[in-house]
Short mmCIF file of C-alpha atoms in Angstrom, two decimals:
data_model
loop_
_atom_site.label_atom_id
_atom_site.label_comp_id
_atom_site.label_asym_id
_atom_site.label_seq_id
_atom_site.Cartn_x
_atom_site.Cartn_y
_atom_site.Cartn_z
CA MET V 1 87.12 109.94 73.57
CA PRO V 2 88.12 109.65 77.54
CA THR V 3 87.92 106.16 79.31
CA GLU V 4 86.35 106.83 81.79
CA HIS V 5 87.44 104.11 85.02
CA TYR V 6 84.71 103.62 87.82
CA VAL V 7 87.15 102.24 90.58
CA ALA V 8 85.45 101.49 93.99
CA TRP V 9 85.82 100.34 97.47
CA TRP V 10 84.46 98.19 100.20
CA ASN V 11 85.78 96.62 103.54
CA LEU V 12 83.48 93.05 103.55
CA GLU V 13 83.30 92.35 106.48
CA ASN V 14 84.87 88.83 107.76
CA LEU V 15 85.06 86.91 104.47
CA PHE V 16 86.20 83.93 105.97
CA ASP V 17 87.33 80.90 104.76
CA GLU V 18 84.78 77.01 106.15
CA GLU V 19 85.60 76.22 109.04
CA ASP V 20 87.70 73.73 107.67
CA ALA V 21 89.88 74.72 105.22
CA PRO V 22 92.68 72.38 104.71
CA PRO V 23 96.08 74.05 105.20
CA THR V 24 97.41 75.09 102.24
CA ARG V 25 94.55 77.86 102.64
CA ARG V 26 94.87 78.31 105.96
CA THR V 27 98.16 78.44 108.49
CA GLU V 28 97.83 76.33 112.08
CA LYS V 29 98.91 80.25 113.18
CA VAL V 30 96.22 82.09 111.50
CA TRP V 31 93.98 78.99 112.57
CA ARG V 32 94.29 79.32 116.16
CA THR V 33 94.08 83.42 116.62
CA ILE V 34 90.79 82.33 115.00
CA LYS V 35 89.12 79.00 115.76
CA ASN V 36 86.86 79.70 118.37
CA ASP V 37 84.76 82.96 116.25
CA ILE V 38 84.91 80.96 112.68
CA ALA V 39 82.72 77.18 114.01
CA GLY V 40 80.13 76.78 112.40
CA TRP V 41 81.30 78.58 109.40
CA THR V 42 80.24 76.17 106.84
CA PRO V 43 80.98 76.04 103.00
CA ALA V 44 76.95 76.99 102.67
CA LEU V 45 77.70 79.65 104.58
CA ARG V 46 81.13 81.20 103.13
CA ASP V 47 78.81 80.83 99.70
CA ARG V 48 76.10 82.36 100.78
CA LYS V 49 78.31 85.82 102.14
CA VAL V 50 80.41 86.14 98.11
CA SER V 51 76.43 85.97 96.75
CA GLN V 52 75.33 88.63 99.09
CA LEU V 53 78.39 90.57 97.98
CA ALA V 54 78.60 89.68 94.89
CA SER V 55 74.27 91.13 94.33
CA VAL V 56 75.61 94.22 95.35
CA ILE V 57 78.92 94.52 93.49
CA ALA V 58 77.15 94.45 90.50
CA GLN V 59 74.97 96.90 90.68
CA MET V 60 77.62 99.54 90.91
CA ASN V 61 78.02 101.14 88.17
CA SER V 62 74.20 101.40 87.08
CA GLY V 63 74.58 97.78 86.67
CA ASN V 64 77.98 97.42 84.44
CA GLY V 65 80.33 96.15 87.53
CA PRO V 66 83.50 98.14 89.10
CA ASP V 67 86.69 98.64 86.44
CA LEU V 68 88.44 98.89 89.79
CA LEU V 69 87.94 97.19 92.78
CA GLY V 70 89.27 97.17 96.03
CA VAL V 71 88.71 95.20 98.42
CA CYS V 72 89.99 94.32 102.22
CA GLU V 73 89.00 91.51 104.72
CA VAL V 74 89.09 88.97 103.33
CA GLU V 75 90.90 85.46 104.28
CA ASN V 76 92.87 83.90 100.62
CA ARG V 77 93.10 84.16 97.66
CA PHE V 78 91.22 81.52 97.09
CA VAL V 79 87.58 83.21 98.43
CA VAL V 80 88.72 86.34 96.18
CA ASP V 81 88.72 83.82 93.39
CA LEU V 82 84.87 83.25 95.23
CA LEU V 83 83.38 86.29 94.20
CA VAL V 84 84.95 86.78 91.57
CA ALA V 85 82.75 83.83 90.10
CA ALA V 86 80.32 85.11 91.51
CA VAL V 87 80.09 88.73 90.00
CA GLN V 88 81.79 87.57 86.98
CA THR V 89 78.61 85.29 86.44
CA LEU V 90 76.04 88.34 87.13
CA LEU V 91 78.53 90.05 84.88
CA PRO V 92 79.34 88.54 81.73
CA GLY V 93 80.80 90.62 79.69
CA ARG V 94 83.73 90.99 82.00
CA ALA V 95 86.48 89.10 82.55
CA TYR V 96 88.62 90.78 85.78
CA GLY V 97 91.84 89.81 87.39
CA VAL V 98 92.90 89.57 90.50
CA ALA V 99 96.08 91.34 92.62
CA HIS V 100 96.77 89.27 95.86
CA ALA V 101 98.63 88.03 98.15
CA GLU V 102 98.91 86.99 101.27
CA THR V 103 99.38 89.08 104.42
CA ASP V 104 101.08 88.96 108.65
CA ASP V 105 97.64 90.02 109.71
CA ALA V 106 97.45 87.60 113.07
CA ARG V 107 94.25 87.62 111.58
CA GLY V 108 94.55 86.50 108.20
CA ILE V 109 92.75 89.28 106.44
CA ASP V 110 94.22 90.33 103.76
CA VAL V 111 93.89 93.46 101.03
CA ALA V 112 93.22 92.81 97.28
CA PHE V 113 92.42 94.50 94.22
CA ILE V 114 88.99 93.07 91.86
CA TYR V 115 90.16 94.75 88.27
CA ASP V 116 88.58 94.85 84.55
CA THR V 117 91.30 93.79 82.52
CA SER V 118 90.17 95.15 79.63
CA ARG V 119 91.26 98.43 80.75
CA LEU V 120 94.01 97.36 82.95
CA GLU V 121 97.11 96.03 83.88
CA VAL V 122 99.75 94.43 86.37
CA PRO V 123 103.20 94.58 85.85
CA PRO V 124 105.41 92.16 87.00
CA ASP V 125 107.39 92.97 90.19
CA GLU V 126 104.34 96.05 90.61
CA THR V 127 103.30 94.75 93.20
CA PHE V 128 104.38 96.06 96.91
CA PHE V 129 103.59 95.49 100.63
CA HIS V 130 103.57 97.46 102.47
CA VAL V 131 104.70 96.81 106.34
CA VAL V 132 103.54 98.63 109.20
CA MET V 133 105.14 98.77 111.75
CA ARG V 134 103.91 97.02 115.33
CA ARG V 135 104.26 95.30 118.17
CA ASN V 136 101.86 92.42 116.70
CA ALA V 137 101.72 91.24 112.91
CA THR V 138 98.89 94.14 111.68
CA ARG V 139 98.43 94.35 107.65
CA GLU V 140 100.73 95.43 105.05
CA ILE V 141 99.41 98.40 102.77
CA VAL V 142 98.97 96.99 99.10
CA GLN V 143 100.93 99.37 96.16
CA VAL V 144 99.65 97.96 92.77
CA ASN V 145 101.52 100.53 89.81
CA PHE V 146 98.89 99.42 86.68
CA LYS V 147 99.23 100.15 83.66
CA THR V 148 95.83 101.40 81.94
CA LEU V 149 94.82 99.73 78.81
CA PRO V 150 95.83 100.75 75.63
CA ALA V 151 97.58 104.18 76.38
CA GLY V 152 99.86 102.10 78.76
CA ARG V 153 100.22 105.25 81.62
CA THR V 154 101.27 103.88 85.18
CA TRP V 155 98.71 104.65 87.61
CA SER V 156 99.37 103.67 91.02
CA VAL V 157 97.14 102.70 93.40
CA PHE V 158 97.47 101.47 98.10
CA GLY V 159 94.96 99.80 99.51
CA ASN V 160 94.40 100.20 103.26
CA HIS V 161 93.33 98.16 106.15
CA TRP V 162 94.37 100.58 108.77
CA PRO V 163 94.88 98.38 112.15
CA SER V 164 91.65 98.61 114.00
CA ARG V 165 90.37 100.83 116.94
CA SER V 166 89.69 97.38 119.54
CA GLY V 167 90.79 99.20 122.82
CA GLY V 168 90.46 102.53 121.92
CA GLN V 169 90.35 104.88 119.48
CA PHE V 170 93.38 106.96 121.60
CA GLU V 171 95.03 104.11 122.93
CA SER V 172 95.50 102.31 119.44
CA GLN V 173 95.81 105.69 117.47
CA GLY V 174 99.91 105.22 117.02
CA TYR V 175 99.69 102.51 115.22
CA ARG V 176 97.92 104.45 112.31
CA GLN V 177 99.69 107.63 112.65
CA ILE V 178 102.45 104.96 111.73
CA ALA V 179 100.38 103.74 108.92
CA GLY V 180 99.55 107.61 108.67
CA GLU V 181 103.59 107.93 107.55
CA THR V 182 104.27 104.62 105.12
CA LEU V 183 101.82 105.85 103.23
CA GLY V 184 102.96 109.04 102.49
CA TYR V 185 106.13 107.91 102.73
CA PHE V 186 105.69 105.75 100.06
CA HIS V 187 103.54 107.81 98.20
CA GLN V 188 107.19 109.73 97.50
CA ARG V 189 108.52 107.27 96.43
CA ALA V 190 105.99 106.13 93.36
CA LEU V 191 106.99 110.06 92.60
CA GLU V 192 110.40 109.05 92.93
CA VAL V 193 110.81 106.03 90.74
CA HIS V 194 107.69 106.89 88.30
CA GLY V 195 108.61 110.17 87.75
CA PRO V 196 106.06 113.11 89.03
CA GLY V 197 103.97 113.57 87.23
CA THR V 198 102.57 110.12 88.74
CA PRO V 199 98.70 110.26 89.32
CA VAL V 200 98.57 108.19 92.87
CA LEU V 201 94.98 107.25 94.49
CA ALA V 202 94.69 105.67 98.34
CA MET V 203 91.62 103.70 98.89
CA GLY V 204 90.92 101.92 102.62
CA ASP V 205 89.07 101.44 105.53
CA PHE V 206 91.54 103.49 107.28
CA ASN V 207 90.71 103.18 110.67
CA ASP V 208 90.43 106.81 111.51
CA GLU V 209 87.94 109.77 110.00
CA PRO V 210 89.25 112.15 107.61
CA PHE V 211 90.43 114.73 110.75
CA ASP V 212 92.14 112.16 112.60
CA SER V 213 95.66 113.63 113.09
CA SER V 214 96.98 109.34 111.09
CA LEU V 215 95.52 110.91 108.51
CA VAL V 216 96.49 115.12 108.10
CA ILE V 217 99.68 115.61 109.89
CA HIS V 218 101.24 111.88 108.79
CA ALA V 219 99.60 110.64 105.22
CA LEU V 220 99.43 114.52 104.62
CA SER V 221 95.93 114.27 102.79
CA VAL V 222 94.43 117.98 103.44
CA ARG V 223 90.42 119.21 102.58
CA GLN V 224 91.80 121.81 100.18
CA ARG V 225 92.06 121.19 96.51
CA ALA V 226 94.19 123.96 95.67
CA ARG V 227 96.63 123.36 98.72
CA VAL V 228 96.96 119.78 97.60
CA LEU V 229 97.53 122.32 93.65
CA ASN V 230 100.50 125.05 95.45
CA ALA V 231 102.38 122.59 97.45
CA GLN V 232 105.89 121.88 97.45
CA THR V 233 105.48 118.56 99.93
CA PRO V 234 103.44 115.35 98.35
CA LEU V 235 100.04 116.06 100.20
CA LEU V 236 96.92 114.42 98.91
CA TRP V 237 93.41 115.39 98.28
CA ASN V 238 90.75 113.85 100.38
CA LEU V 239 87.61 112.92 98.44
CA ALA V 240 85.81 111.95 102.04
CA TRP V 241 85.23 115.18 102.90
CA ARG V 242 82.14 115.33 100.34
CA TYR V 243 80.54 112.73 101.89
CA ALA V 244 81.25 112.86 105.26
CA GLY V 245 78.36 115.67 105.83
CA GLY V 246 78.02 117.29 109.07
CA ARG V 247 75.80 120.00 110.64
CA ASP V 248 74.60 121.44 107.54
CA ALA V 249 74.14 117.93 105.59
CA PRO V 250 70.46 117.47 104.27
CA GLY V 251 67.99 116.49 106.84
CA GLY V 252 70.73 117.41 109.84
CA GLN V 253 72.70 113.62 109.16
CA PRO V 254 75.23 112.60 108.52
CA ASP V 255 76.66 111.06 105.84
CA GLY V 256 78.77 107.39 107.25
CA THR V 257 80.30 104.14 105.70
CA PHE V 258 80.93 102.48 109.51
CA TYR V 259 78.38 102.97 112.00
CA PHE V 260 78.89 102.35 115.79
CA ASP V 261 76.47 103.05 118.69
CA ASN V 262 74.07 104.37 115.68
CA GLN V 263 77.39 107.33 114.99
CA PRO V 264 78.35 107.34 111.40
CA ASN V 265 81.94 107.08 110.89
CA VAL V 266 83.66 108.12 107.83
CA LEU V 267 86.02 105.34 108.00
CA ASP V 268 86.58 104.68 103.98
CA GLN V 269 87.94 106.46 102.41
CA PHE V 270 89.63 107.94 98.43
CA LEU V 271 92.98 109.94 98.69
CA VAL V 272 94.70 111.72 95.52
CA ASN V 273 97.84 112.94 94.99
CA LYS V 274 98.10 116.56 92.62
CA ASN V 275 98.68 114.55 89.59
CA MET V 276 95.17 113.37 90.35
CA ALA V 277 93.59 116.07 90.90
CA ALA V 278 94.56 118.75 88.34
CA ASP V 279 92.50 119.93 85.84
CA PRO V 280 93.58 118.82 83.46
CA ALA V 281 95.58 115.89 83.64
CA PRO V 282 95.90 112.85 82.20
CA ILE V 283 94.36 111.41 85.08
CA ARG V 284 92.01 113.18 86.56
CA VAL V 285 89.65 112.21 89.20
CA LEU V 286 85.87 113.46 89.16
CA SER V 287 85.90 115.07 92.25
CA GLU V 288 82.60 115.39 93.12
CA THR V 289 81.43 111.46 91.88
CA ALA V 290 82.49 110.41 95.12
CA SER V 291 80.02 108.82 97.18
CA ILE V 292 78.39 106.62 99.38
CA LEU V 293 77.24 104.00 98.43
CA ARG V 294 73.63 102.46 99.78
CA PHE V 295 71.73 99.78 97.34
CA PRO V 296 68.37 98.68 98.48
CA GLY V 297 68.46 96.05 101.28
CA THR V 298 71.59 97.26 102.46
CA SER V 299 70.70 99.93 104.87
CA SER V 300 69.08 99.54 107.74
CA GLY V 301 66.62 102.26 106.79
CA GLY V 302 64.89 104.53 110.06
CA ASP V 303 67.06 107.35 112.45
CA TYR V 304 69.77 105.78 111.99
CA PRO V 305 71.27 104.72 108.43
CA ARG V 306 73.55 101.60 108.82
CA PRO V 307 75.09 99.14 107.04
CA VAL V 308 73.10 95.62 107.31
CA PRO V 309 76.13 93.17 107.81
CA PHE V 310 75.90 89.25 107.28
CA GLY V 311 78.00 88.82 110.50
CA GLY V 312 80.22 85.86 111.48
CA MET V 313 83.39 85.63 113.25
CA GLY V 314 81.12 85.19 116.79
CA LYS V 315 78.33 87.71 115.80
CA PRO V 316 75.16 87.08 115.19
CA ILE V 317 74.02 86.29 111.51
CA ASP V 318 72.06 87.61 108.98
CA GLN V 319 71.85 85.43 105.32
CA ASP V 320 70.04 88.51 103.93
CA GLY V 321 73.41 90.65 105.38
CA PHE V 322 75.46 92.56 103.08
CA SER V 323 79.55 94.46 105.21
CA ASP V 324 79.06 96.39 108.08
CA HIS V 325 80.49 98.63 105.93
CA PHE V 326 79.27 101.01 103.15
CA PRO V 327 81.15 100.60 100.13
CA ILE V 328 82.37 103.90 98.49
CA ALA V 329 82.93 105.09 94.80
CA VAL V 330 84.13 107.68 92.07
CA ARG V 331 84.33 108.26 88.83
CA VAL V 332 87.98 108.68 86.91
CA VAL V 333 88.99 109.92 83.68
CA GLU V 334 91.60 109.10 81.73
CA ASP V 335 92.39 110.57 78.46
CA ASP V 336 93.38 109.05 75.15
#
């Protein structure tokens, strides 16, 4: 029987360690950058946020939890391990591993993968951190060449948290265009190194919409599956178009993973290459399952159903909140 992998992505909204975290967990450079924002962030608040996030993750996949989860806005491995422990308390049948390393981001926030070790493994020297060049430090793109179990297929997965729109969407767009070029380049490199049939999945908070130039022109992601299958140049099929909505969306309400001034933005997306878009294919995406996840209590409701944030880092704290982004999910099928 084919194996089905439930894949999710979530921007966890500043999952930071406590204010007085030891130097082994926070560098002096990061401390100087965030010390004013993190004032009053106690171990109790950190652990409450972890518990809130874990309660959502455990509801994914019909209460079975994800097989592969990409996350961003985590400060260090310590808080990722706290999150994994909290999830496994709720899902004792799972055994999760973590792929993470510190990046050079000025605020110390990283990208990480949490994966079921009975389904996926990370071979030695198959985790890479691709620098996105800009004038000040930013998050790298994280690439992990997973091996699926038991089949042993290589599956290249890219975790993205592209430069934000701080300072203005258009003033900062060049940074995200560079990130798009970086992703496009290493997509092609994955095919060169591991073979032209390598399945590639890119997921993340791209801080741009599916139609923005950083994704369309620079990362080479498109809306049409046929273009990806027929192109000579490696393209990516952007599955976020399925849940982005528009004027014809149900109830006339476009959807979003993040809201700014009550405007829905589809910043969190899944992109796949032709080796996952094809049917049949050894590892293929079920595109119709790509969706935004709204579990009870995580949405504000009303006319503008935005996420309920936990806050912190200089923002008001709601201990019943979660994150300022909704998670997204998609199912992937692997042949025996």
